[in-house]
XYZ file of C-alpha atoms in Angstrom:
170
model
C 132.999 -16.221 70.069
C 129.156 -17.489 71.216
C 127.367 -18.757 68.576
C 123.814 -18.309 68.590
C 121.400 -20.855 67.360
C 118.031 -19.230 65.917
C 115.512 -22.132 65.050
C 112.992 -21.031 61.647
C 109.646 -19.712 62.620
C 107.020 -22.405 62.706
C 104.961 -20.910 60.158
C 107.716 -19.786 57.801
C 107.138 -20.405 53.992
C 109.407 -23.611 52.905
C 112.394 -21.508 51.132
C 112.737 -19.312 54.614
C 112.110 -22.947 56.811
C 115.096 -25.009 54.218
C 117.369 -22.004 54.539
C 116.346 -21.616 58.723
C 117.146 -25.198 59.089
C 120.441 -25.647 57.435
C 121.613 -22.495 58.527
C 120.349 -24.019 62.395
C 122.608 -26.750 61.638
C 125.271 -24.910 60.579
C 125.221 -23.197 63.811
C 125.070 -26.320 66.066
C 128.087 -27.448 64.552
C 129.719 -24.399 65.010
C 128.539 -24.621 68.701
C 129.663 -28.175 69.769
C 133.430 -27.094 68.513
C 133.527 -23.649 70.627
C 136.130 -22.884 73.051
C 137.995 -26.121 72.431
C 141.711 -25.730 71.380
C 143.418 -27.053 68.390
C 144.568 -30.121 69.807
C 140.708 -31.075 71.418
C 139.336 -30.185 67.933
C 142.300 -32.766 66.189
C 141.504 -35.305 69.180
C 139.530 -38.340 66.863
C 137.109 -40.310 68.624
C 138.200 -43.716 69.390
C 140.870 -45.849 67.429
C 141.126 -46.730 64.580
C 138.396 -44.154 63.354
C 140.088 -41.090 62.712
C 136.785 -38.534 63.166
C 137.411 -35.648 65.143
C 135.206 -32.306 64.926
C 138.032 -30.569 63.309
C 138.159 -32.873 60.269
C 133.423 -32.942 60.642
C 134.022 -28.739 60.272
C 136.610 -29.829 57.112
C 134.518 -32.519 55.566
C 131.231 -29.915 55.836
C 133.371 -27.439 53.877
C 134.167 -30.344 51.187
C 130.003 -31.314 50.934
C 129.275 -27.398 50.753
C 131.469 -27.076 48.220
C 130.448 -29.929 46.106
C 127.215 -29.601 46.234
C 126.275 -26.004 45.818
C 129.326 -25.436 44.052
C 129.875 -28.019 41.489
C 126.494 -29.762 41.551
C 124.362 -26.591 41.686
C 126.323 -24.139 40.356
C 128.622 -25.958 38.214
C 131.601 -24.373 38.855
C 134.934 -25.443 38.480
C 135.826 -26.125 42.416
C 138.101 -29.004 43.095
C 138.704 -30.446 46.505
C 140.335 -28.678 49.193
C 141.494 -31.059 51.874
C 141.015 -34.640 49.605
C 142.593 -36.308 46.698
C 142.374 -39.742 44.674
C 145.418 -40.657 46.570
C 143.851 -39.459 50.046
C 139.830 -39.494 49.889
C 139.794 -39.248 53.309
C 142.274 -35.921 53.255
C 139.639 -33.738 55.172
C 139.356 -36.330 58.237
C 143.417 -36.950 58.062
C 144.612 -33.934 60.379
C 147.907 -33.382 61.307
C 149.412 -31.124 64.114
C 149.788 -28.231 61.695
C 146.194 -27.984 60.755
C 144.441 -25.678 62.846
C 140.928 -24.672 63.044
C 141.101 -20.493 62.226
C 141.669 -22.071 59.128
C 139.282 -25.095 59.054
C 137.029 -22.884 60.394
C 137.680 -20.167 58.049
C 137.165 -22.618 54.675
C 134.025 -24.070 56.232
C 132.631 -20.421 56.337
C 133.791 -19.703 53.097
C 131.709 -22.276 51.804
C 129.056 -21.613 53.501
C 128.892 -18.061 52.278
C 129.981 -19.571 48.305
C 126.967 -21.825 49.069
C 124.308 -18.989 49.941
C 125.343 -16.816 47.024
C 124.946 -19.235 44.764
C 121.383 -20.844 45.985
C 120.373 -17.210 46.044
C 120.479 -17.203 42.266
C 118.171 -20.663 42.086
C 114.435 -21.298 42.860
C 113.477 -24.449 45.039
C 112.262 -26.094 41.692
C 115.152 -24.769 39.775
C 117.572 -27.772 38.414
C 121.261 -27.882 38.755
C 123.755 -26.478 35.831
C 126.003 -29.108 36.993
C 126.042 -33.048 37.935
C 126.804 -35.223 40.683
C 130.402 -36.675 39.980
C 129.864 -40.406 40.385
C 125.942 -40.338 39.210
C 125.543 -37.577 36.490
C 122.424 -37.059 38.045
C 121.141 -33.347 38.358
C 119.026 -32.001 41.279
C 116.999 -29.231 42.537
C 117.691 -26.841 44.964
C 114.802 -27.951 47.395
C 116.420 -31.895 47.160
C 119.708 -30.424 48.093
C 118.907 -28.203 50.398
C 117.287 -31.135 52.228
C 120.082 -33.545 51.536
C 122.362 -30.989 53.345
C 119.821 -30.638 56.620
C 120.022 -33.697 56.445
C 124.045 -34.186 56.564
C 124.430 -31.682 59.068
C 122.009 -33.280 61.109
C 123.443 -36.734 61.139
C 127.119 -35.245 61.931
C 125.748 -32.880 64.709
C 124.589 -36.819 66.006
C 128.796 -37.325 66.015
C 129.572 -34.076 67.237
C 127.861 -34.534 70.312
C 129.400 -37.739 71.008
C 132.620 -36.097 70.191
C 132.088 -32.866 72.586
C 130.976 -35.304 75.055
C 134.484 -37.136 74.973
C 136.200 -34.399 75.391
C 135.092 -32.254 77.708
C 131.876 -33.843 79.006
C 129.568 -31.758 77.616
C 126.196 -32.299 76.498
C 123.242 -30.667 74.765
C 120.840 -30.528 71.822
């Protein structure tokens, strides 16, 4: 699998440049785990921290899920790889998790998450509320919040890819 990384045309309107740029990030993500094996993917940076790209693919799946899911959508979606006795469940791999099926969840959400903004405006408030604030937000503050995530975990990725295997790139 090559992924391909499309940047948004520079004169796009904003919905088309949001969606261009998280979907961009999406992608690099994608890109900086491809045509490692299980075990690279599982391999966490440097002690004690247990980040690895396999548990950055899990914990993007968690933050799709929560926010365009519950928070936008207001749906009934509980965690997949945390709990209240392991908040840290999506960056706590073990040999049997593999990434077809991190990698399958994360696109899952992805897809959950681009149904449901489909149905919203930019200026369009949440049905649902963030868990620890109550707060509600729009799609446009969202959407940004999530360039923004993927963005600062790309940042990791690379470091991670570059442990790895050496390699480098935007």
């Amino acid at each position: 699998m090559t992924t391909e990384r499309r940047e948004p045309a520079t004169t796009a309107d904003e919905r088309t440049m949001l969606d261009g740029w998280l979907d961009y990030h999406r992608q690099t993500l994608a890109w900086k785990c491809e045509g490692l094996t299980d075990e690279q993917l599982r391999t966490a940076s440097v002690e004690p921290s247990t980040l690895s790209l396999m548990g950055l693919v899990r914990h993007m799946a968690e933050v799709e899920r929560s926010w365009y899911r519950r928070v936008l959508a207001d749906e009934d979606a509980g965690p997949i790889y945390y709990s209240d006795e392991n908040p840290d469940g999506e960056f706590r791999l073990t040999d049997a998790d593999t990434w077809a099926e991190a990698y399958a969840t994360w696109q899952a959400e992805i897809e959950a998450a681009r149904s449901n903004a489909a149905r919203f405006a930019l200026d369009d408030t949440s049905k649902g509320r963030h868990r620890r604030t109550g707060e509600r937000f729009n799609l446009r503050w969202i959407h940004t919040h999530m360039i923004e995530e993927y963005a600062r975990h790309n940042g990791h990725a690379d470091l991670l890819r570059e442990r790895i295997d050496g390699a480098t790139g935007d």
